[in-house]
Short mmCIF file of C-alpha atoms in Angstrom, two decimals:
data_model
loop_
_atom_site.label_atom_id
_atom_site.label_comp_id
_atom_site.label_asym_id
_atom_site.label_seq_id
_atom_site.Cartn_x
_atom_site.Cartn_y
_atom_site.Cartn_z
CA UNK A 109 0.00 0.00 0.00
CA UNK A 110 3.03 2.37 0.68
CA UNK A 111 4.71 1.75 -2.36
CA UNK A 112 0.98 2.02 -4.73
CA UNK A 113 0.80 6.08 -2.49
CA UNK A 114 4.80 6.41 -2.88
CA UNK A 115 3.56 5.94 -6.74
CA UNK A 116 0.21 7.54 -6.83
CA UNK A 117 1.94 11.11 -4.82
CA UNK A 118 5.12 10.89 -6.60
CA UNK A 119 7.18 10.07 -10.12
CA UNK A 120 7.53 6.67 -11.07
CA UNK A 121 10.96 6.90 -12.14
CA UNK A 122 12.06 8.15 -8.63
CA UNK A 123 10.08 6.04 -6.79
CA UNK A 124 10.78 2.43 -8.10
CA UNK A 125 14.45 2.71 -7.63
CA UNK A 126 14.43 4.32 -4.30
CA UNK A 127 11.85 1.33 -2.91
CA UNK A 128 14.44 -1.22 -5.08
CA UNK A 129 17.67 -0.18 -3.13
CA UNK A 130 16.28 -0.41 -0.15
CA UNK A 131 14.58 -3.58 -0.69
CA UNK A 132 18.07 -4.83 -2.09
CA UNK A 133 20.31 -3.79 0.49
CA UNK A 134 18.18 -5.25 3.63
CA UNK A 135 18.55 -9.23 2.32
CA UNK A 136 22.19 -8.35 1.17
CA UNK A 137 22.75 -7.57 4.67
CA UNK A 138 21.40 -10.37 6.12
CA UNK A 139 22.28 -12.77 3.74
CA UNK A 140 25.88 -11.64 4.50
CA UNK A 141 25.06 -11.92 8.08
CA UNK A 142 24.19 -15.81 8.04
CA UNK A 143 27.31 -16.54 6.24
CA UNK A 144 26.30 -16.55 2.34
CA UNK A 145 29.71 -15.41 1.01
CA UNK A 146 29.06 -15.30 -2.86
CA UNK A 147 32.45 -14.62 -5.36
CA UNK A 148 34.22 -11.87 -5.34
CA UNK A 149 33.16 -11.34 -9.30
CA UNK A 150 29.20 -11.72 -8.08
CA UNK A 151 29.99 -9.72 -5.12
CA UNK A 152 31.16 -6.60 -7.23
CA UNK A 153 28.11 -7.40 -9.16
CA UNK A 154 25.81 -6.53 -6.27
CA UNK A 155 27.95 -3.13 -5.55
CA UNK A 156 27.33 -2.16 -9.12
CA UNK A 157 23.80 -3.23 -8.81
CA UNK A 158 23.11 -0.64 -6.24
CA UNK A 159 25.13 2.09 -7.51
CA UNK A 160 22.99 1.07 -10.49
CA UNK A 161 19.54 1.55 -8.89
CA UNK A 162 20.73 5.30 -7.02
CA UNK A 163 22.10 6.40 -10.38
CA UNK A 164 18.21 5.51 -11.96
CA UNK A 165 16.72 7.69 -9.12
CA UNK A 166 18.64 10.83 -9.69
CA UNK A 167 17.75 13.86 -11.59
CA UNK A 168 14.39 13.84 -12.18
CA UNK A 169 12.78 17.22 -12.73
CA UNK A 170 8.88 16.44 -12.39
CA UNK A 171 7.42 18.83 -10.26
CA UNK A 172 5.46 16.08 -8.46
CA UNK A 173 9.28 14.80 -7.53
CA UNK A 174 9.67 17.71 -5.24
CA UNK A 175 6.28 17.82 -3.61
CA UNK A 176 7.42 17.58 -0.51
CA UNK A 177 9.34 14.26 1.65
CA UNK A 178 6.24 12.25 1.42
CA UNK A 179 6.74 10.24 -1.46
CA UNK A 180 10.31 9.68 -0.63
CA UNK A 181 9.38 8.43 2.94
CA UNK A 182 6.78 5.94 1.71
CA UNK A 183 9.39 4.61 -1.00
CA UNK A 184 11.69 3.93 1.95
CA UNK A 185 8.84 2.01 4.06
CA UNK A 186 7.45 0.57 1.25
CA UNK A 187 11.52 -0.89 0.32
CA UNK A 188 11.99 -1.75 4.16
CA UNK A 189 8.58 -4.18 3.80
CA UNK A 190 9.35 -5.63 0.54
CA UNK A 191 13.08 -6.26 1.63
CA UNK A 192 11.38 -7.84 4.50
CA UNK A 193 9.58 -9.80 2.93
CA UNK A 194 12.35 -11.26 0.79
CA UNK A 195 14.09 -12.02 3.76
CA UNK A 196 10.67 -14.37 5.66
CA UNK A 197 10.21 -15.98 2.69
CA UNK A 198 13.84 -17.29 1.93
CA UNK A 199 13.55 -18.88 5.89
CA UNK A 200 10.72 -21.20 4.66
CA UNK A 201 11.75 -24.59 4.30
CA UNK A 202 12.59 -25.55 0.18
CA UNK A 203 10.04 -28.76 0.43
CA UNK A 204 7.33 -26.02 1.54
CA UNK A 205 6.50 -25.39 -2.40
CA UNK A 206 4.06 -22.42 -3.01
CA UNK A 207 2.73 -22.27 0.42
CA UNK A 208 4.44 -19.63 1.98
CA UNK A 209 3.01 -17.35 -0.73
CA UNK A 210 -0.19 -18.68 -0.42
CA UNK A 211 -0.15 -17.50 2.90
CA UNK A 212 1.56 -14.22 2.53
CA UNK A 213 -1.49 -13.90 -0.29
CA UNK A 214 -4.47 -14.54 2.11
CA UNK A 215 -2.65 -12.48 4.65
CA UNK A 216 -2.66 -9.44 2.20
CA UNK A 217 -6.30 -9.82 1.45
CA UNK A 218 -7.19 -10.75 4.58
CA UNK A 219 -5.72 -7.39 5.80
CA UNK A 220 -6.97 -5.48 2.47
CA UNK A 221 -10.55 -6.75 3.69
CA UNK A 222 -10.10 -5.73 7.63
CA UNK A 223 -8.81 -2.02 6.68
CA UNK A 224 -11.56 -1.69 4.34
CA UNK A 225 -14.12 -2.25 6.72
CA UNK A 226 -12.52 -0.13 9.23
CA UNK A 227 -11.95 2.73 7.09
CA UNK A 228 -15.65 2.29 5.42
CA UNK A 229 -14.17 1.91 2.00
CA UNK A 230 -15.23 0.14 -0.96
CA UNK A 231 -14.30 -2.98 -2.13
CA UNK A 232 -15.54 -2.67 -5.62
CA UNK A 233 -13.31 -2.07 -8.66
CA UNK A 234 -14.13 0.97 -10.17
CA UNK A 235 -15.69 0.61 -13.83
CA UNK A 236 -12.95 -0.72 -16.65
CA UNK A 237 -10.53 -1.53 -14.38
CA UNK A 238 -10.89 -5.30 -14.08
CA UNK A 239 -8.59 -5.98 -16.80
CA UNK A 240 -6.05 -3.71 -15.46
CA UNK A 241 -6.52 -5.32 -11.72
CA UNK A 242 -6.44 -9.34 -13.37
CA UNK A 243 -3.28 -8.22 -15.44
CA UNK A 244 -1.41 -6.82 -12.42
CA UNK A 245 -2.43 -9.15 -9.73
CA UNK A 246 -1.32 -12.16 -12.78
CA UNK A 247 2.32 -10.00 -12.98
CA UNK A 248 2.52 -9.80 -9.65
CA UNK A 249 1.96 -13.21 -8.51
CA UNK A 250 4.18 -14.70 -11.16
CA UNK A 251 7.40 -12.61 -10.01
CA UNK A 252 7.03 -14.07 -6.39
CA UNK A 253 6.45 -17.83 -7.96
CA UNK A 254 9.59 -16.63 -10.11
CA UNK A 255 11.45 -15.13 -7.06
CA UNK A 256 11.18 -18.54 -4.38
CA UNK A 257 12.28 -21.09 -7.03
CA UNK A 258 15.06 -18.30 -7.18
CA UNK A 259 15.93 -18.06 -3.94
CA UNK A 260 15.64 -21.87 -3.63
CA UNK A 261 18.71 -22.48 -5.64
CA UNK A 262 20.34 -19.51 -4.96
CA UNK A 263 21.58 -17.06 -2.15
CA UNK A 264 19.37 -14.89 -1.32
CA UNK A 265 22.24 -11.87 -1.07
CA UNK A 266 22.48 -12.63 -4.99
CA UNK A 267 18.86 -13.16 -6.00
CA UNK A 268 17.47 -10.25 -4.00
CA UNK A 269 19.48 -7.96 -5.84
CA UNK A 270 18.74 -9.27 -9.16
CA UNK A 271 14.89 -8.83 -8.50
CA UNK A 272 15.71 -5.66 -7.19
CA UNK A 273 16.98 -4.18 -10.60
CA UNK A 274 13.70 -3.91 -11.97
CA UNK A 275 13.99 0.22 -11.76
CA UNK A 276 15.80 -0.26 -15.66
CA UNK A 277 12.40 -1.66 -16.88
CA UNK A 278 10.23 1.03 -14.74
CA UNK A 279 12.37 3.66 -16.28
CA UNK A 280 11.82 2.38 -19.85
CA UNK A 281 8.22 1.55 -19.94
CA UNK A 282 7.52 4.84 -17.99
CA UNK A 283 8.75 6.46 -20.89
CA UNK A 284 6.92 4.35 -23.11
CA UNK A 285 3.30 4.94 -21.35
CA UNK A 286 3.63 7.75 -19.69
CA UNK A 287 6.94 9.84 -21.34
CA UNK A 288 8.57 10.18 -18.52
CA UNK A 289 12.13 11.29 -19.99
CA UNK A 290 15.39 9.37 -19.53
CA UNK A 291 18.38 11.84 -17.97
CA UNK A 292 22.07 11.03 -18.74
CA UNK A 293 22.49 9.74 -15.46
CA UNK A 294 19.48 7.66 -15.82
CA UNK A 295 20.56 5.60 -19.20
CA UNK A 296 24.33 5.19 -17.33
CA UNK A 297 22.22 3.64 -14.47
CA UNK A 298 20.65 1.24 -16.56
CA UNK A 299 23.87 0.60 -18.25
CA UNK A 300 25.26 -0.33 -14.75
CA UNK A 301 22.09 -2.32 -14.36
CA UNK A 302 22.92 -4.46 -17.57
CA UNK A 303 26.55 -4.99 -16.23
CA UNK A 304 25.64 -6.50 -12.44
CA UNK A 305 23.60 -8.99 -13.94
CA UNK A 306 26.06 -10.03 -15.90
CA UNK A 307 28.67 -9.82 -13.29
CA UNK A 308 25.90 -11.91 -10.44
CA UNK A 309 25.02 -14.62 -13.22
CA UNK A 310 28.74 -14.89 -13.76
CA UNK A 311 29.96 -15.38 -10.44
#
């Protein structure tokens, strides 16, 4: 929900990658933490990968970008929780299959529902918008399948980061939809952002 106000108060290309390095850096941490030492080569990969995701944030000049700290703070939270939530899932068990998301899911909804009610909201989709809710929930729901059969066969510090990237995509179909413009600083980012995957998958 913080991350869907960070978006809805502030510019998408500032927002993604500010929620993304946060996100990355907490399950780098504690990946690091527990003892996951990954290659040097995969390890520079990761450095680059954040550099990568603060050089994609910078420069913006959409006035909505400056309306005050809000935005920023919720991108912050909103990284902190997904991080988070990175971090739970990789603990459950790798013979637990698609259970741990199926409970993470009814949680979500289950909460969705109870703040709903309490805030005397609406549950029903606004008119046109089921295709747009289906397609996102579908997108969604397929990078967290995509993300535990990841982090199953992988360390977390690694995979984390690699899901994290997904600011270089943001950027570019931002500009696509909504022509959002690309800075210099941006298109070096998602240079950098081509170069840690290849460093990660290398190493």
């Amino acid at each position: 929900m913080l991350f869907y106000r960070a978006l809805a108060t502030g510019v998408m290309s500032v927002v993604a990658p500010i929620t993304a390095t946060v996100s990355a850096a907490l399950p780098v941490l504690f990946g690091l933490a527990v003892g996951e030492r990954p290659e040097p080569v995969a390890l520079g990969g990761v450095v680059l990968a954040l550099l990568a995701v603060l050089l994609v944030s910078r420069g913006s000049s959409d006035r909505k970008a400056t309306r005050g700290y809000g935005p920023i703070l919720a991108s912050l939270a909103a990284g902190a929780g997904f991080g988070g939530f990175f971090v739970i899932i990789a603990q459950a068990p790798v013979d637990s299959g698609m259970w741990p998301l199926l409970g993470a899911r009814l949680t979500s909804v289950t909460s969705i529902a109870v703040l709903a009610l309490a805030t005397g909201r609406a549950l029903r989709p606004g008119s046109g918008t089921l295709r747009v809710i289906f397609a996102a929930g579908t997108l969604d729901m397929a990078a967290n399948v995509l993300f535990v059969l990841a982090q199953q066969r992988g360390m977390l510090s690694l995979v984390a980061v690699l899901v994290s990237l997904y600011p270089a995509s943001t950027l570019l179909l931002a500009r696509h939809f909504l022509g959002e413009r690309l800075n210099p600083v941006q298109v070096v980012g998602i240079g950098f952002t081509l170069a840690a995957v290849a460093l990660i998958a290398s190493g």
